[in-house]
PDB file of C-alpha atoms and ligand atoms in Angstrom:
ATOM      1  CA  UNK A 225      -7.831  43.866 -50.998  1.00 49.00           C
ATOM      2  CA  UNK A 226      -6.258  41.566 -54.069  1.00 50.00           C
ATOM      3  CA  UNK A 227      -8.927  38.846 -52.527  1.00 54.00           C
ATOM      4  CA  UNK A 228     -12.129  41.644 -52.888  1.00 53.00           C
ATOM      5  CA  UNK A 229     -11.022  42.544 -56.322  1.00 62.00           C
ATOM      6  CA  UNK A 230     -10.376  38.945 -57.651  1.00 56.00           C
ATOM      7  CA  UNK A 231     -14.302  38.313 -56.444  1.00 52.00           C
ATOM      8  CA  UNK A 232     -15.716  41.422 -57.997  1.00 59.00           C
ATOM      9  CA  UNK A 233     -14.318  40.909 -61.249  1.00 63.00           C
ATOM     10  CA  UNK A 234     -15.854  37.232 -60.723  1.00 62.00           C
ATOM     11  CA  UNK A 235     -19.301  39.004 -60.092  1.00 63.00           C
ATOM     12  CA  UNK A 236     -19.218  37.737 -56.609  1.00 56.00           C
ATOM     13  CA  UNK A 237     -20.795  39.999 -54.068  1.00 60.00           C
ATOM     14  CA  UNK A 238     -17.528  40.073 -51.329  1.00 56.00           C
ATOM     15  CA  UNK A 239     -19.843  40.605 -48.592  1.00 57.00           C
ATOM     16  CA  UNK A 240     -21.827  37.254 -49.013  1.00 58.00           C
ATOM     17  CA  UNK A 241     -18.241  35.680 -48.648  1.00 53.00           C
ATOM     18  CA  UNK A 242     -16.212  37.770 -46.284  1.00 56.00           C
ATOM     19  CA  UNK A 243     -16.900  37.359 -42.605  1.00 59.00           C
ATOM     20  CA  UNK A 244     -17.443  40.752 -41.379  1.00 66.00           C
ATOM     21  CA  UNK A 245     -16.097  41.872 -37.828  1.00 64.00           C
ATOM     22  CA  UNK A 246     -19.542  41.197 -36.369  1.00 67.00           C
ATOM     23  CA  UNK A 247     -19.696  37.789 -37.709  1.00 67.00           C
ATOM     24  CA  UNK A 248     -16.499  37.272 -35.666  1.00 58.00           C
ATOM     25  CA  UNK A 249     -17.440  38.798 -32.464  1.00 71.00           C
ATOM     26  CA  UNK A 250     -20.963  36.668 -32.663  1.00 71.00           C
ATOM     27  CA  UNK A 251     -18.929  33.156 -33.377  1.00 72.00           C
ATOM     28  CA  UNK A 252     -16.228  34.060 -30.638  1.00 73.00           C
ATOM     29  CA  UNK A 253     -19.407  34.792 -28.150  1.00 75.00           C
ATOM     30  CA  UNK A 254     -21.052  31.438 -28.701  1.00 79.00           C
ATOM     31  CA  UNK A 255     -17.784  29.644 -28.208  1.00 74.00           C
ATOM     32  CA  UNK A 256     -17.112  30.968 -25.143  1.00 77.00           C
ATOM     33  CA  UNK A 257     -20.665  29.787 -24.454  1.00 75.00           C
ATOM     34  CA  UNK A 258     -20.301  26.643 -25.414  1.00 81.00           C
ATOM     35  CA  UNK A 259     -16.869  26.054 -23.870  1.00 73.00           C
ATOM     36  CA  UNK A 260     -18.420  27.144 -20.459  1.00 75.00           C
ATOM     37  CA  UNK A 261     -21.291  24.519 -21.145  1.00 77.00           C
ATOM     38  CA  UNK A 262     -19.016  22.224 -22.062  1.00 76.00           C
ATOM     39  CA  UNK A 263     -16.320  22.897 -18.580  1.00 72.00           C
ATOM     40  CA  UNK A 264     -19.599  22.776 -16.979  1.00 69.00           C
ATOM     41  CA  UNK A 265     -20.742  19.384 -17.905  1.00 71.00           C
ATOM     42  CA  UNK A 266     -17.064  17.514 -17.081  1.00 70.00           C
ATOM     43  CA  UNK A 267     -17.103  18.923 -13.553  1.00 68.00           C
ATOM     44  CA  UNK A 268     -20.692  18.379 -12.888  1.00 64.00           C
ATOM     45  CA  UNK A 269     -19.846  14.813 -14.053  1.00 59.00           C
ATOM     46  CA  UNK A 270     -17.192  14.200 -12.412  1.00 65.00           C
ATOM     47  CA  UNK A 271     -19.032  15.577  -9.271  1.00 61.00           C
ATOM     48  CA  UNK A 272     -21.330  12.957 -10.037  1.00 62.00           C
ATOM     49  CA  UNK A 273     -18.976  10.265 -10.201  1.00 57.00           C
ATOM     50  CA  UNK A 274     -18.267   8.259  -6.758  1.00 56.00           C
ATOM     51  CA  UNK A 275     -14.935   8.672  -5.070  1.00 63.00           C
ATOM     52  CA  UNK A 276     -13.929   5.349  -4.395  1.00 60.00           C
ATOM     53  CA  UNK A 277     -10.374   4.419  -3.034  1.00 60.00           C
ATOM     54  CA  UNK A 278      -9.797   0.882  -4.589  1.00 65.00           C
ATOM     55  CA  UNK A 279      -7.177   0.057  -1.502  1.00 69.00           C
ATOM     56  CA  UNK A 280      -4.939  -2.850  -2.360  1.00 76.00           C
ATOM     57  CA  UNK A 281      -6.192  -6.115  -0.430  1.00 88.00           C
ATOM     58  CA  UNK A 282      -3.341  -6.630   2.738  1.00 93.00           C
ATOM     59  CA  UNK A 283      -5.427  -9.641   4.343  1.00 95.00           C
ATOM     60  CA  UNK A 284      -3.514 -12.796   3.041  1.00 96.00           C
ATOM     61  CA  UNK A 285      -4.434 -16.736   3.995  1.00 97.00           C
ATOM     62  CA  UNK A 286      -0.957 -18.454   4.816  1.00 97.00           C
ATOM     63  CA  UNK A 287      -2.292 -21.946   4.987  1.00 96.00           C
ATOM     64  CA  UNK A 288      -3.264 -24.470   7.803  1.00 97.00           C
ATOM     65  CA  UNK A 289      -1.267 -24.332  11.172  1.00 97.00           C
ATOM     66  CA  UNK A 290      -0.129 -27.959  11.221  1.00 95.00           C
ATOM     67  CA  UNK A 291       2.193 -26.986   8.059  1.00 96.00           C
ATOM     68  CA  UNK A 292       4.561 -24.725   9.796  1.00 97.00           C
ATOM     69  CA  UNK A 293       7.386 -26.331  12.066  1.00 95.00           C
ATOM     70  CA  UNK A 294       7.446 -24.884  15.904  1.00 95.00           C
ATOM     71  CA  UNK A 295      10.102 -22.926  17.151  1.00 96.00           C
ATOM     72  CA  UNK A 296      11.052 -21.952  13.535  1.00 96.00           C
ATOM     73  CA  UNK A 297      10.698 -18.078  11.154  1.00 97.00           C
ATOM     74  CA  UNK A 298       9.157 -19.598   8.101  1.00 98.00           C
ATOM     75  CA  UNK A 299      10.180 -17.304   5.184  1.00 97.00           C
ATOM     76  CA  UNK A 300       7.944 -18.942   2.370  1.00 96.00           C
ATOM     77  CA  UNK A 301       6.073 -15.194   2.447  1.00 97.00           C
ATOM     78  CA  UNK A 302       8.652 -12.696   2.564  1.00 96.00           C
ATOM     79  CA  UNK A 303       9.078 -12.291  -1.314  1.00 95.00           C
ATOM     80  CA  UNK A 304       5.105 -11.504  -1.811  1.00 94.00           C
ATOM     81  CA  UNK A 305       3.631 -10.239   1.416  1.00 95.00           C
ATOM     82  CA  UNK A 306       7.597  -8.982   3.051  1.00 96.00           C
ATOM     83  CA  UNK A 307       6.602 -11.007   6.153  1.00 97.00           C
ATOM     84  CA  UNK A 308       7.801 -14.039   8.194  1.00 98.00           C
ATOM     85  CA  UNK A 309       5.567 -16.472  10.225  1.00 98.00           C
ATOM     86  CA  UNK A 310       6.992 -17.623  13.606  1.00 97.00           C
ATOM     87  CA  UNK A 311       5.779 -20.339  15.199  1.00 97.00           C
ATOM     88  CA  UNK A 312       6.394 -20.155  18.670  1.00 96.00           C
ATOM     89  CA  UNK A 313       5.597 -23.187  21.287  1.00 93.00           C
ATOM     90  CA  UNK A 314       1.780 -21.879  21.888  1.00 93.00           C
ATOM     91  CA  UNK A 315       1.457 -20.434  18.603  1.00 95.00           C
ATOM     92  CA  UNK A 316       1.738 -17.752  15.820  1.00 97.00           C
ATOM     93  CA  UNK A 317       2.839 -14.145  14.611  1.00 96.00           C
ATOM     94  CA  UNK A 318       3.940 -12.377  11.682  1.00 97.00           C
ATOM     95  CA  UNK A 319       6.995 -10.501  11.890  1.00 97.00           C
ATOM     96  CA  UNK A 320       6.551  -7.330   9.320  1.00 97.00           C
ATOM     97  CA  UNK A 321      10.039  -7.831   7.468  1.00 98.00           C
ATOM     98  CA  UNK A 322      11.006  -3.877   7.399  1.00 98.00           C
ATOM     99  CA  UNK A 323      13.753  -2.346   9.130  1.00 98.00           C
ATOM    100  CA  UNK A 324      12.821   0.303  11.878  1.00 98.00           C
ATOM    101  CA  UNK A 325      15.818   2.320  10.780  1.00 98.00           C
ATOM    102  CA  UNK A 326      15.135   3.373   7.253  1.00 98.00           C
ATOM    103  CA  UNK A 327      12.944   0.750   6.312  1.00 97.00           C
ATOM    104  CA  UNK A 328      15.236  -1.928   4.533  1.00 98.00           C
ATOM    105  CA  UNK A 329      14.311  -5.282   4.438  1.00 98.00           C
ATOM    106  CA  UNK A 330      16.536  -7.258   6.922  1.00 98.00           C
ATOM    107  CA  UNK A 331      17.618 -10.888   6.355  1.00 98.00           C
ATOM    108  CA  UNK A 332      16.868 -13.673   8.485  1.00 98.00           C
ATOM    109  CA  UNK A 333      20.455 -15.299   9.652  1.00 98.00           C
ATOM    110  CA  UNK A 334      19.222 -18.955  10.851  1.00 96.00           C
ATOM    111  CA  UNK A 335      23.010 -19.810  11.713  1.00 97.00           C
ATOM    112  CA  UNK A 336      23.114 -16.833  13.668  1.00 97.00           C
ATOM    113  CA  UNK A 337      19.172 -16.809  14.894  1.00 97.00           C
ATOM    114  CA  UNK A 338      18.929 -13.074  14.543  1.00 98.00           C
ATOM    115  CA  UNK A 339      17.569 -10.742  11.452  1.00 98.00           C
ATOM    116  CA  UNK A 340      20.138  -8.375   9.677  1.00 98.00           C
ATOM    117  CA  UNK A 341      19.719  -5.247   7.861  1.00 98.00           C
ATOM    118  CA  UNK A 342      21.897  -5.452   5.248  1.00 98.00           C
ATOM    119  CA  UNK A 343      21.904  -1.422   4.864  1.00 98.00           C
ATOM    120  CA  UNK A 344      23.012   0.009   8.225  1.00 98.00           C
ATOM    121  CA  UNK A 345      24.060  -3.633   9.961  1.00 97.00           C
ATOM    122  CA  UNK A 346      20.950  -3.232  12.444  1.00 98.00           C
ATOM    123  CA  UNK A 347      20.112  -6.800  14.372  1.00 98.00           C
ATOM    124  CA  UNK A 348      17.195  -8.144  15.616  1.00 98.00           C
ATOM    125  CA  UNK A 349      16.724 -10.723  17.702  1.00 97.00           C
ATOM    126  CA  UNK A 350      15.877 -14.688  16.770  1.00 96.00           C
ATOM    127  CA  UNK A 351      13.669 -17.050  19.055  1.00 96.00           C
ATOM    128  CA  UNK A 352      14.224 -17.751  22.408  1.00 94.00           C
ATOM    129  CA  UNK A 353      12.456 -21.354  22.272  1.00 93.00           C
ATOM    130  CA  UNK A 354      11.985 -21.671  26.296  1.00 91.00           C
ATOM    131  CA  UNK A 355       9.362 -18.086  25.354  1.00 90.00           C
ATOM    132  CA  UNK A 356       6.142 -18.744  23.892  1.00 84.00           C
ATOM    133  CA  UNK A 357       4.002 -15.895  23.263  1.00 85.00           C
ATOM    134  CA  UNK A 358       6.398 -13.408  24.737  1.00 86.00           C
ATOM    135  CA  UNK A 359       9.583 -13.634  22.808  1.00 88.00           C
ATOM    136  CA  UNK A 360      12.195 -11.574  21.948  1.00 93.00           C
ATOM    137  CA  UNK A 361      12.053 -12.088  18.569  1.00 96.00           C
ATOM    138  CA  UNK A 362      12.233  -8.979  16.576  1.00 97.00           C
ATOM    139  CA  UNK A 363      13.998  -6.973  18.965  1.00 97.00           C
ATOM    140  CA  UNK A 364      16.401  -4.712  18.347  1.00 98.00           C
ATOM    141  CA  UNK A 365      19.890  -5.101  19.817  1.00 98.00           C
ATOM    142  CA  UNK A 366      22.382  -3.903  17.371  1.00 98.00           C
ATOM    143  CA  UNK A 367      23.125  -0.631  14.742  1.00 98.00           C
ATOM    144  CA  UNK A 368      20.929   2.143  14.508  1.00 98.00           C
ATOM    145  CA  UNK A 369      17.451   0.298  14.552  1.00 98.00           C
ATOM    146  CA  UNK A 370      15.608   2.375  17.716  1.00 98.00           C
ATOM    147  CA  UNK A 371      13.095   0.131  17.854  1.00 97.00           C
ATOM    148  CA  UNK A 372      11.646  -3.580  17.375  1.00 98.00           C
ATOM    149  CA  UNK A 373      10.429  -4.923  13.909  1.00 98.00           C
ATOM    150  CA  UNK A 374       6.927  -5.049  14.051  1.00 98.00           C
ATOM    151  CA  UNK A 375       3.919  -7.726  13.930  1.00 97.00           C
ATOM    152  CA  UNK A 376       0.943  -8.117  11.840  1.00 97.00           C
ATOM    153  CA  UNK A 377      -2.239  -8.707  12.594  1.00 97.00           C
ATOM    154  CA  UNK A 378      -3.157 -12.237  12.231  1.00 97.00           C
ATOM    155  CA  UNK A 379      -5.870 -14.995  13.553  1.00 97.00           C
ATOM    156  CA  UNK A 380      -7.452 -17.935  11.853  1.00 96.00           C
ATOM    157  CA  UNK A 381     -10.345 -17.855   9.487  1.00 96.00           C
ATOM    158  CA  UNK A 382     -13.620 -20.171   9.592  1.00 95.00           C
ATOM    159  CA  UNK A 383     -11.547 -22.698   6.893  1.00 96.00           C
ATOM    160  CA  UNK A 384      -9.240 -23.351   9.614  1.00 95.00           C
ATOM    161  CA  UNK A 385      -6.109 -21.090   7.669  1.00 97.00           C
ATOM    162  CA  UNK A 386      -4.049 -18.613   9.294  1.00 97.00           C
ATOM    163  CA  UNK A 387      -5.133 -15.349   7.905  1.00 98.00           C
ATOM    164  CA  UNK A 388      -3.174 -12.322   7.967  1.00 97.00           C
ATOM    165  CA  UNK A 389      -3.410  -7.734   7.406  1.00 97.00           C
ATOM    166  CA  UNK A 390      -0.144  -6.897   6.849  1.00 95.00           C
ATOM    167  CA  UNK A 391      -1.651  -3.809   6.800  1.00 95.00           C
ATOM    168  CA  UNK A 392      -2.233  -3.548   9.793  1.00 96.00           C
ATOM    169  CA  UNK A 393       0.830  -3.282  12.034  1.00 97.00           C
ATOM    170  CA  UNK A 394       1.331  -3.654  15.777  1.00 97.00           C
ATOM    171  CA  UNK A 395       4.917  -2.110  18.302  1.00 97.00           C
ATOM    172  CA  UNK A 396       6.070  -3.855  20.606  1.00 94.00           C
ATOM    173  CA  UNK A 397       7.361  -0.045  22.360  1.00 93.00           C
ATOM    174  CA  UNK A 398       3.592   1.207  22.488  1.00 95.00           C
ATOM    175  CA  UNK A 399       1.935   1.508  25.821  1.00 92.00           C
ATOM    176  CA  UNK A 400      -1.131   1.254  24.366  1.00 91.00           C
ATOM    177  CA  UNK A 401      -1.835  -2.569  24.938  1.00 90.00           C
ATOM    178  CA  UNK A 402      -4.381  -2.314  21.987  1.00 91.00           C
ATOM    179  CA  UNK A 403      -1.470  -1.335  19.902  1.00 94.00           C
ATOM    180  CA  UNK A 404       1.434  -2.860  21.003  1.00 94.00           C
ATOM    181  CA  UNK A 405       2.359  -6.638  20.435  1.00 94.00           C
ATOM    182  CA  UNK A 406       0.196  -7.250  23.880  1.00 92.00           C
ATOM    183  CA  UNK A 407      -2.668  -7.013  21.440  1.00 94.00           C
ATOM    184  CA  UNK A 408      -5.199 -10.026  21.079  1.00 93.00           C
ATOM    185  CA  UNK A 409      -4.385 -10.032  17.221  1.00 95.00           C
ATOM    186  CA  UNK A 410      -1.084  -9.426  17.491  1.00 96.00           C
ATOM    187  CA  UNK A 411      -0.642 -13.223  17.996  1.00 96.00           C
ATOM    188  CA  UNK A 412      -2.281 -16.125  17.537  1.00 97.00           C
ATOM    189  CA  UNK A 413      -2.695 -18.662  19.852  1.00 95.00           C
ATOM    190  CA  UNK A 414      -2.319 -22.396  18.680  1.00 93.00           C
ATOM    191  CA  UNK A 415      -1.436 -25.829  19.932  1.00 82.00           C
ATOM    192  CA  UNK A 416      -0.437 -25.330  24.163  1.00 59.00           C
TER     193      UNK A 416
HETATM  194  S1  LIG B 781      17.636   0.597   7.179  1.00 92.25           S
HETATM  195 FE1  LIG B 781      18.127  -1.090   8.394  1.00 92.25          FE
HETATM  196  S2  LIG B 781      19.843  -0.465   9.467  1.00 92.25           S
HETATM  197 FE2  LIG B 781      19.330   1.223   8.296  1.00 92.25          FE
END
């Protein structure tokens, strides 16, 4: 009321100044319009927009075969791709580097030629160097591990490196030879 008399006695007609309840409803109307539009336009866009799952890369070149000593777990890899490389005496797999437990990364004992969990004291077996291809290395004997460590997939690409998916895992426990570390890339052959 003070703010209609202050404009009268300026000569000011209030109603060219005040916004009347109408003017209110209208403005309230179009924003809901335009705030629909506006919802409308983000989700059609992002409709629009391809779905793309940018997976991280898990195929890794570990160098030429010559490099890596037979009968020996090389452990160059197992800070940036949590593998080892075992070179066997007719050639090559990657031993994934988690514990079947609860998924701790064991430790490879040379001294001791076996692979500790240093959470629950699970073991797993070293190399058996009269074995090639089918060795017991991996295997679970000790603490609450129910089942071997597992390989990677691995063969050798056209520049003559050993190439490796560590995501892509094989058990030795599976029947499923396709699956299991019977698989043709579960190891590579090399060098008998
Ligand atoms: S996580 Fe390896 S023994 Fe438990």
């Amino acid at each position: 009321m003070a703010n209609l008399d202050i404009l009268t006695r300026e000569g000011c007609d209030p109603t060219q100044h005040i916004w009347s309840r109408r003017n209110f409803v209208g403005l309230a109307a179009w924003g809901t319009v335009l705030g629909s539009l506006t919802v409308g336009t983000v989700a059609f866009g992002r409709f629009m927009y391809p779905r793309v799952l940018y997976e991280p890369n898990t195929q890794v070149k570990l160098g030429k075969p010559s490099e890596y000593i037979v009968n020996q777990v090389n452990e160059k890899w197992i800070k940036d791709y949590r593998l080892w490389l075992v070179r066997v005496s007719d050639g090559f797999f990657a031993l994934y580097a988690k514990c079947t437990h609860l998924g701790c990364t064991p430790r490879w004992l040379q001294a001791e030629n076996k692979f500790k969990c240093p959470c629950h004291g699970s073991g797993f077996k070293g190399i058996d160097p009269s074995l090639g291809s089918p060795n017991i290395t991996g295997i679970n004997f000790e603490g609450p591990a129910p089942r071997p460590l597992e390989r990677c997939k691995i063969g050798l690409a056209e520049d003559g490196q050993i190439v490796v998916d560590f995501g892509i895992t094989f058990r030795m426990e599976l029947p499923d030879p396709q699956k299991s570390w019977a698989a043709p890339n579960a190891f590579l052959k090399y060098g008998a």
